[in-house]
PDB file of C-alpha atoms and ligand atoms in Angstrom:
ATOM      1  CA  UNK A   1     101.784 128.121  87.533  1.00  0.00           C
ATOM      2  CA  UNK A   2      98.528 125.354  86.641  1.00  0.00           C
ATOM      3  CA  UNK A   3     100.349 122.952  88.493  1.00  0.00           C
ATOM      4  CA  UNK A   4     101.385 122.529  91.872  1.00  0.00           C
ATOM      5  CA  UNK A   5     103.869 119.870  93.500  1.00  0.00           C
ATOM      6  CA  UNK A   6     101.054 118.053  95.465  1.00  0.00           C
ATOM      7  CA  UNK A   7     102.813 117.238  99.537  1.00  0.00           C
ATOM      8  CA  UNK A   8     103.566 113.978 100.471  1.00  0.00           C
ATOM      9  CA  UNK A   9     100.583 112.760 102.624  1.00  0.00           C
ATOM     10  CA  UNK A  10     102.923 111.270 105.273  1.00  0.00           C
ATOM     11  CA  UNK A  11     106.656 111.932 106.012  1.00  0.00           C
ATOM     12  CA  UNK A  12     109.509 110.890 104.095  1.00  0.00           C
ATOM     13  CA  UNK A  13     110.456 108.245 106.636  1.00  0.00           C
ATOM     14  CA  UNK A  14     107.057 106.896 106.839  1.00  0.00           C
ATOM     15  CA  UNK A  15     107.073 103.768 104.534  1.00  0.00           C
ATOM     16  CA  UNK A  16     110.247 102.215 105.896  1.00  0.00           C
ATOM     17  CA  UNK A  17     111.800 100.036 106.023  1.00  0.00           C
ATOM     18  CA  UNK A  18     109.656  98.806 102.590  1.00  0.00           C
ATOM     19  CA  UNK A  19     110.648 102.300 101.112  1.00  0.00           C
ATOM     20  CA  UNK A  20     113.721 104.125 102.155  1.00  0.00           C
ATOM     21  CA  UNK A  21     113.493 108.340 103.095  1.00  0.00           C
ATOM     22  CA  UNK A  22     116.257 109.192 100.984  1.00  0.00           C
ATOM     23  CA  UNK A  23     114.232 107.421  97.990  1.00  0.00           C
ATOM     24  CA  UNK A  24     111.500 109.154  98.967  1.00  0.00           C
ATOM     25  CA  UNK A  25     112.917 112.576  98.830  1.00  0.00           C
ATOM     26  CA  UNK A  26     115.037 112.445  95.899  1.00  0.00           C
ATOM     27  CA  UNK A  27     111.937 111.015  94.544  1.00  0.00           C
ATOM     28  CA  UNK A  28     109.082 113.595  94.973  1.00  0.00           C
ATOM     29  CA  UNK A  29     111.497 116.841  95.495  1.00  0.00           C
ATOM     30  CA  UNK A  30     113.694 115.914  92.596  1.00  0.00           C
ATOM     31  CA  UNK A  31     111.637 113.812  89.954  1.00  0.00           C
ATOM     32  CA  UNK A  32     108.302 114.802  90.893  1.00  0.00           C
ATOM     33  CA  UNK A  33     109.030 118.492  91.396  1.00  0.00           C
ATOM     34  CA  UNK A  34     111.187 118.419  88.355  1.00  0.00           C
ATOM     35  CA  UNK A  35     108.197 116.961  86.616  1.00  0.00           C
ATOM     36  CA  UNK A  36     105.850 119.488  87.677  1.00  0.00           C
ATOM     37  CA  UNK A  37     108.326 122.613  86.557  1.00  0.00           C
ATOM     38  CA  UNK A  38     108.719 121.339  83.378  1.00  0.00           C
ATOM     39  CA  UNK A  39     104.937 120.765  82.525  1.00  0.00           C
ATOM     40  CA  UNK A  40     104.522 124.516  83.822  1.00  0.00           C
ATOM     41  CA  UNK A  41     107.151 125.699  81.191  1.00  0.00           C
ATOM     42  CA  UNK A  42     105.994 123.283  78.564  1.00  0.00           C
ATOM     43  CA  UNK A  43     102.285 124.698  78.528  1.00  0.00           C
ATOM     44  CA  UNK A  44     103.166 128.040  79.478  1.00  0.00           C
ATOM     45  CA  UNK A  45     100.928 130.655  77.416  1.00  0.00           C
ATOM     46  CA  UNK A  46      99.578 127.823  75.577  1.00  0.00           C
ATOM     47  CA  UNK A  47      95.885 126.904  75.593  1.00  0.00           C
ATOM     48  CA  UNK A  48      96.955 124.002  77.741  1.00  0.00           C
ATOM     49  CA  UNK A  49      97.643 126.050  80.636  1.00  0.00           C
ATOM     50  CA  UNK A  50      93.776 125.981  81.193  1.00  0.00           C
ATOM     51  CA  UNK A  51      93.223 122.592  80.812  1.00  0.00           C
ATOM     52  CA  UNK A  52      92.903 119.656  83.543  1.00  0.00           C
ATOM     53  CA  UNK A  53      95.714 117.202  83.613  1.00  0.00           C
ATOM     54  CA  UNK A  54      93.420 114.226  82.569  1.00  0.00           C
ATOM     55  CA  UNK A  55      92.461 116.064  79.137  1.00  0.00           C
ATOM     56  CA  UNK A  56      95.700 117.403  78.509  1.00  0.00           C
ATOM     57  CA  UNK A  57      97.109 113.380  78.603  1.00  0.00           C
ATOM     58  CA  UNK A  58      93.379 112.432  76.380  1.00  0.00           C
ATOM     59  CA  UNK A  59      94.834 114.175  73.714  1.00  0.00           C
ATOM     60  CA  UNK A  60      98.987 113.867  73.833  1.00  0.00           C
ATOM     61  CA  UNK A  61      99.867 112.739  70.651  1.00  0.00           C
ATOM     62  CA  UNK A  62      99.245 115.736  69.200  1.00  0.00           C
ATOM     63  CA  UNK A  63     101.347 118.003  72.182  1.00  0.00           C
ATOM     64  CA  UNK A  64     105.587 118.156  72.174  1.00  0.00           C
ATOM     65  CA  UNK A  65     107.436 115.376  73.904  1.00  0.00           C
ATOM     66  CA  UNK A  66     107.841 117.470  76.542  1.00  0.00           C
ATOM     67  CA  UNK A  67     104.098 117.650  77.492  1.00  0.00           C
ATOM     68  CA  UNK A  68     103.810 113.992  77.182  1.00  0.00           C
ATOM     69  CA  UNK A  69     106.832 112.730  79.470  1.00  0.00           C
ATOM     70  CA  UNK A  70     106.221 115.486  82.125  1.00  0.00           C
ATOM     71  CA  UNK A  71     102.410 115.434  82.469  1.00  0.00           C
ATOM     72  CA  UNK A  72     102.907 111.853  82.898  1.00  0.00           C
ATOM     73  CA  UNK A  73     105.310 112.332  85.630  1.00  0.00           C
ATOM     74  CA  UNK A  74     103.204 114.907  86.841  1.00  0.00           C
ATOM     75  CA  UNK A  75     100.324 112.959  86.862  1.00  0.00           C
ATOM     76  CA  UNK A  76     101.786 109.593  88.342  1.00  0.00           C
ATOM     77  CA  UNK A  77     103.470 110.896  90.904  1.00  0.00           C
ATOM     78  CA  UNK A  78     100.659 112.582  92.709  1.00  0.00           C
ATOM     79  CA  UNK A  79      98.897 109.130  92.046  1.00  0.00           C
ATOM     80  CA  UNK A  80     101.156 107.071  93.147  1.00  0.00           C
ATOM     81  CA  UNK A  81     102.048 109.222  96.514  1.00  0.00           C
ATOM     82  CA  UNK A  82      98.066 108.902  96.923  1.00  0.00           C
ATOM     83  CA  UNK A  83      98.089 105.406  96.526  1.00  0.00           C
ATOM     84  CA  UNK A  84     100.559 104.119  99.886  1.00  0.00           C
ATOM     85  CA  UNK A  85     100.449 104.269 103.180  1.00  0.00           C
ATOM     86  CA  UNK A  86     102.431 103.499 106.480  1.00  0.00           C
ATOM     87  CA  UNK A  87      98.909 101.756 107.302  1.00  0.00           C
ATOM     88  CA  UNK A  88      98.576 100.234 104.022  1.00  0.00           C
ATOM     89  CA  UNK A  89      98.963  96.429 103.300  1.00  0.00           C
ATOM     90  CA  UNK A  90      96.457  93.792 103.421  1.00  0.00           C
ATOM     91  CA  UNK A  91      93.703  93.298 100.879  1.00  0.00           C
ATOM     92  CA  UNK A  92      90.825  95.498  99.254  1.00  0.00           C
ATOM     93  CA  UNK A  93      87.424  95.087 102.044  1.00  0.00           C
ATOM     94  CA  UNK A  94      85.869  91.768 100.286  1.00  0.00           C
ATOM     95  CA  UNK A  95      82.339  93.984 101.269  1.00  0.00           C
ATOM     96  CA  UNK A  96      83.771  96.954  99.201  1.00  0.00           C
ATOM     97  CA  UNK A  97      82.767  97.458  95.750  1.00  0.00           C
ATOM     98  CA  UNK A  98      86.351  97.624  94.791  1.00  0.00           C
ATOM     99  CA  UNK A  99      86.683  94.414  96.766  1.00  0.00           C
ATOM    100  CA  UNK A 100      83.938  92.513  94.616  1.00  0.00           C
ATOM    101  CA  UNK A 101      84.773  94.002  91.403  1.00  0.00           C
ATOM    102  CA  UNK A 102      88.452  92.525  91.906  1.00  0.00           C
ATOM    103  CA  UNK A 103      86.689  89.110  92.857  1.00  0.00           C
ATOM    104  CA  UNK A 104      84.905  89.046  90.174  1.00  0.00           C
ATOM    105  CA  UNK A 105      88.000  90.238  87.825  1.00  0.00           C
ATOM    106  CA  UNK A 106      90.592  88.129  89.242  1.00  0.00           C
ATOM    107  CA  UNK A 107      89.018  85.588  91.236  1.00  0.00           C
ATOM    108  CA  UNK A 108      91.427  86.135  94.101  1.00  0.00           C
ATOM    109  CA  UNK A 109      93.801  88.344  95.559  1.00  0.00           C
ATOM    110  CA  UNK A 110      96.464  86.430  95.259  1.00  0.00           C
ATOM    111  CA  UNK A 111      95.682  86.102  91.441  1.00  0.00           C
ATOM    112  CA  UNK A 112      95.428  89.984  90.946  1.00  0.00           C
ATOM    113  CA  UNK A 113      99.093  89.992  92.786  1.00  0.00           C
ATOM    114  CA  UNK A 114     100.683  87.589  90.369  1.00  0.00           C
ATOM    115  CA  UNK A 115      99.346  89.599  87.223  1.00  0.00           C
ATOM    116  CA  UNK A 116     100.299  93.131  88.888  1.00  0.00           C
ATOM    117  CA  UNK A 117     103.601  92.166  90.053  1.00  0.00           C
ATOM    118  CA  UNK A 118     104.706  90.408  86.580  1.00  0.00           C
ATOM    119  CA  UNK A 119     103.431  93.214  84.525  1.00  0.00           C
ATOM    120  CA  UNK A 120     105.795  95.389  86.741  1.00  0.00           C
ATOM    121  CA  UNK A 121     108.420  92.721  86.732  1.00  0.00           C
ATOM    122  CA  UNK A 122     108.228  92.700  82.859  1.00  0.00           C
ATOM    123  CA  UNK A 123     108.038  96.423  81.842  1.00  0.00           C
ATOM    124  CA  UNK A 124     111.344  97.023  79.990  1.00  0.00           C
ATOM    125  CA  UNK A 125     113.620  99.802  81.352  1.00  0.00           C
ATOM    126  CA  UNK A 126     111.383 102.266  83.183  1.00  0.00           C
ATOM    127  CA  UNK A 127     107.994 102.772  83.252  1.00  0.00           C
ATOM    128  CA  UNK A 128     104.911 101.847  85.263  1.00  0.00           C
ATOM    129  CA  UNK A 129     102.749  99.000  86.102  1.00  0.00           C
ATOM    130  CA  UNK A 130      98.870  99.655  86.402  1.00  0.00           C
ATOM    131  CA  UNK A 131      95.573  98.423  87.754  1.00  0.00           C
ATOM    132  CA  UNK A 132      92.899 100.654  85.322  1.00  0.00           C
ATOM    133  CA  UNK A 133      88.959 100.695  85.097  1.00  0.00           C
ATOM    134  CA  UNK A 134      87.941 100.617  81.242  1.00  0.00           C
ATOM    135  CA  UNK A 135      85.342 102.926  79.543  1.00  0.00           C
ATOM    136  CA  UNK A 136      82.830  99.355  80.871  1.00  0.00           C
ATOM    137  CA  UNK A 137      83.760  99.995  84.197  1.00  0.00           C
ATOM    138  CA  UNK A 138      85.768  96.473  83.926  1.00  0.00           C
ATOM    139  CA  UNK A 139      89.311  96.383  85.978  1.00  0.00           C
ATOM    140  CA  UNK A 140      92.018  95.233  84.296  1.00  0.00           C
ATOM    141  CA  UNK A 141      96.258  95.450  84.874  1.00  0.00           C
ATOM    142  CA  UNK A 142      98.447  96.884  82.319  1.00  0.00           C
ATOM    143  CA  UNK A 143     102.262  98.596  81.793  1.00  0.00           C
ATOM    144  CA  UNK A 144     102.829 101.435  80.204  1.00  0.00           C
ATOM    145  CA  UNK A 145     106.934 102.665  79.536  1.00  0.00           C
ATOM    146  CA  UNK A 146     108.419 105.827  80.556  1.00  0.00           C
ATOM    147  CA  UNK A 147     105.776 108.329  82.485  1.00  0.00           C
ATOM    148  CA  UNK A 148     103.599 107.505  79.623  1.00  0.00           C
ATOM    149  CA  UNK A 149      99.744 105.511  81.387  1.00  0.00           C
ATOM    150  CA  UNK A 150      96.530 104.488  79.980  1.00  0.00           C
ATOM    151  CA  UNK A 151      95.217 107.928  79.771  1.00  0.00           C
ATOM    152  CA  UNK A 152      96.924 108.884  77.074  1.00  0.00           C
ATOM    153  CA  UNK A 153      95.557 108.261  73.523  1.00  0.00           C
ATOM    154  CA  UNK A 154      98.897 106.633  72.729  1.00  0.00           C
ATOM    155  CA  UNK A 155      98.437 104.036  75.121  1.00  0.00           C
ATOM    156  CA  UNK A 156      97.501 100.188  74.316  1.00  0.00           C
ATOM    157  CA  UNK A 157      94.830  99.621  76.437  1.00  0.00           C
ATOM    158  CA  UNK A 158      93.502 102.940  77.584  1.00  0.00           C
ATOM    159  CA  UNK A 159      91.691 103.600  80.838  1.00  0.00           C
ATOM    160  CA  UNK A 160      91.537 105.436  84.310  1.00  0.00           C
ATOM    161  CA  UNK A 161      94.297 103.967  86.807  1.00  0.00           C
ATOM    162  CA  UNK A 162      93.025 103.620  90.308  1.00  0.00           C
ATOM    163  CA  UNK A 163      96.837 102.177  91.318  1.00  0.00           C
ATOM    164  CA  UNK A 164     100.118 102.252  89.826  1.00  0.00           C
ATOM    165  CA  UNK A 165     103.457 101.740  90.409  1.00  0.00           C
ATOM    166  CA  UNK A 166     106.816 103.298  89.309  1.00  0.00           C
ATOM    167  CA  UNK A 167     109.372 100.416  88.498  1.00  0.00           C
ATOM    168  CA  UNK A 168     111.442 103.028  87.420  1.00  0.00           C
ATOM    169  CA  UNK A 169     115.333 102.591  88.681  1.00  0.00           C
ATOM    170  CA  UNK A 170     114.981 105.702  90.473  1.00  0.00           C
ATOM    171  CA  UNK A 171     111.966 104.292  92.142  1.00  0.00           C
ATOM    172  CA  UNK A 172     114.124 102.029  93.969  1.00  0.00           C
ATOM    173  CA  UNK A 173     117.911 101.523  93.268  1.00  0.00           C
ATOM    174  CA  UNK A 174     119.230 103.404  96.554  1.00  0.00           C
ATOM    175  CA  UNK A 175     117.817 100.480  98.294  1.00  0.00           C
ATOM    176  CA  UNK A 176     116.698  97.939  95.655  1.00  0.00           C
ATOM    177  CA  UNK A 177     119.860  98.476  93.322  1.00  0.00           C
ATOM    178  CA  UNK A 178     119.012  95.465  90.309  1.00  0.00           C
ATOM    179  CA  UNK A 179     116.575  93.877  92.623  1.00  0.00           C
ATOM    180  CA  UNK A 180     112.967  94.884  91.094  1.00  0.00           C
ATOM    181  CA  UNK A 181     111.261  92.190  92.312  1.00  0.00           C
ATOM    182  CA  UNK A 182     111.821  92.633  95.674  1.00  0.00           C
ATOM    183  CA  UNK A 183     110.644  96.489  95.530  1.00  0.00           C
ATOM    184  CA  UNK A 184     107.120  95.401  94.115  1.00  0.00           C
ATOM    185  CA  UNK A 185     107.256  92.864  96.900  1.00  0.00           C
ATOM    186  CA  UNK A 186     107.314  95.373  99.344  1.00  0.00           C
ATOM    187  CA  UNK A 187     104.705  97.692  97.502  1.00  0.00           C
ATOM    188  CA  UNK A 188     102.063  95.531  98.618  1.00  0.00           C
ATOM    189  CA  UNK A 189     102.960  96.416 102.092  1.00  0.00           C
ATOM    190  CA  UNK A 190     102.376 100.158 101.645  1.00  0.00           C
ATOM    191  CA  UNK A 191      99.245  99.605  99.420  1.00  0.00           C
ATOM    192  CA  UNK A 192      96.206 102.032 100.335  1.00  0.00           C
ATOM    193  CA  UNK A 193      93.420  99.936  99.686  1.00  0.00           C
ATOM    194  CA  UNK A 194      90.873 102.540 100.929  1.00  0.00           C
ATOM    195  CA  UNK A 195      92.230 105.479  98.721  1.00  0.00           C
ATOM    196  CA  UNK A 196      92.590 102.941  95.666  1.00  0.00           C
ATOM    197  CA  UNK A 197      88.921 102.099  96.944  1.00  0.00           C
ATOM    198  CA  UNK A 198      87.791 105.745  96.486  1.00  0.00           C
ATOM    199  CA  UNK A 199      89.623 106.154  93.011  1.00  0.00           C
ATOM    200  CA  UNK A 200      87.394 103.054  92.169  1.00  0.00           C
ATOM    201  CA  UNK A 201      84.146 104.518  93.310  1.00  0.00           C
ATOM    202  CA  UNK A 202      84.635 108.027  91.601  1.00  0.00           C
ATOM    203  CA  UNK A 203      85.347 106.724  88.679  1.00  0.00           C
ATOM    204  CA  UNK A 204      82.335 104.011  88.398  1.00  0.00           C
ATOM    205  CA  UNK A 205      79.985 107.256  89.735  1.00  0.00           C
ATOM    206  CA  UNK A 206      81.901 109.006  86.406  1.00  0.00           C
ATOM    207  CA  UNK A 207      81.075 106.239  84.407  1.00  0.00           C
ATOM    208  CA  UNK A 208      77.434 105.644  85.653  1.00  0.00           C
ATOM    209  CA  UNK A 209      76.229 109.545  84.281  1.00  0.00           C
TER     210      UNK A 209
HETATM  211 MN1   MN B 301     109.464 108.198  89.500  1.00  0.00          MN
END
């Protein structure tokens, strides 16, 4: 199998009481791991079965539906389990270069907040809010629906995603139910600036050859 269900990097327990363990284990045994199976059979003998995730989703509007909503979920998933902490919280280091780059992008953190929690807020049904770096190395936040994101050539403003979040119901009804707002509230409490950091600074490296 090319793709592996990638372990939590902390327990299921470990972002409570901002996100609950039963979420969290229907979440990456069911969804994810669902997710990853059905990529597997989707691309199974295919040429795709070779392929990294990242060029698989460059090129998905010419693969089934079934590549495109399960190497999203693939893909978003492991991101977004990468992206939270039980030590996250706070704000990007202001000395960082993720930390200036957001300066200079949103003028403050509190700004950046506003336009990432009301382009989750706003994202119809399910899907995912984003902060991206564009081909310019510029930061900018976006939605995409479903497990579709701004890899794919189908997307409206395409990109690399360095955060994301899943505002899909799933994501949060056990504890949540209708109340959205409230789970991107307590995202920002589980942020991991310094792995978001590190996404930043990988791709900008990328970007620089
Ligand atoms: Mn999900």
């Amino acid at each position: 199998m090319p793709f592996k269900l990638p372990e939590l990097p902390y327990a299921y327990d470990a972002l409570h009481p901002h996100i609950d363990k039963r979420t969290m284990t229907i979440h990456h045994t069911k969804h994810h791991n669902g997710y990853t199976n059905k990529l597997n059979a989707a691309i199974e003998g295919t040429d795709l079965a070779k392929k990294k995730i990242e060029d698989i989703l460059a090129s998905v509007s010419e693969q089934s539906a079934a590549v495109r909503n399960n190497g999203g979920g693939y893909y978003n998933h492991s991101l977004f389990w990468s992206v939270m902490s039980p030590e996250g919280g706070g704000e990007p280091k202001a000395n960082s270069k993720l930390g200036k780059a957001m300066k200079e992008t949103f003028e403050s953190y509190d700004d950046f907040k506003a336009q990432f929690s009301a382009a989750a807020a706003t994202r119809f049904g399910s899907g995912w809010a984003w902060l991206c770096v564009d081909a310019k190395g510029k930061l900018f936040v976006t939605s995409t629906p479903n497990q579709d994101n701004p890899l794919m050539d189908v997307a409206d403003q395409k990109g690399t995603p360095i955060l994301g979040l899943d505002v899909c119901e799933h994501a949060y009804f056990l504890k949540y139910q209708n109340k959205r707002p409230n789970y991107i509230a307590a995202f920002f409490e589980v942020i991991n600036w310094d792995q978001v950091g590190k996404r930043y600074n990988k791709v900008m490296r990328a970007l620089a050859k």
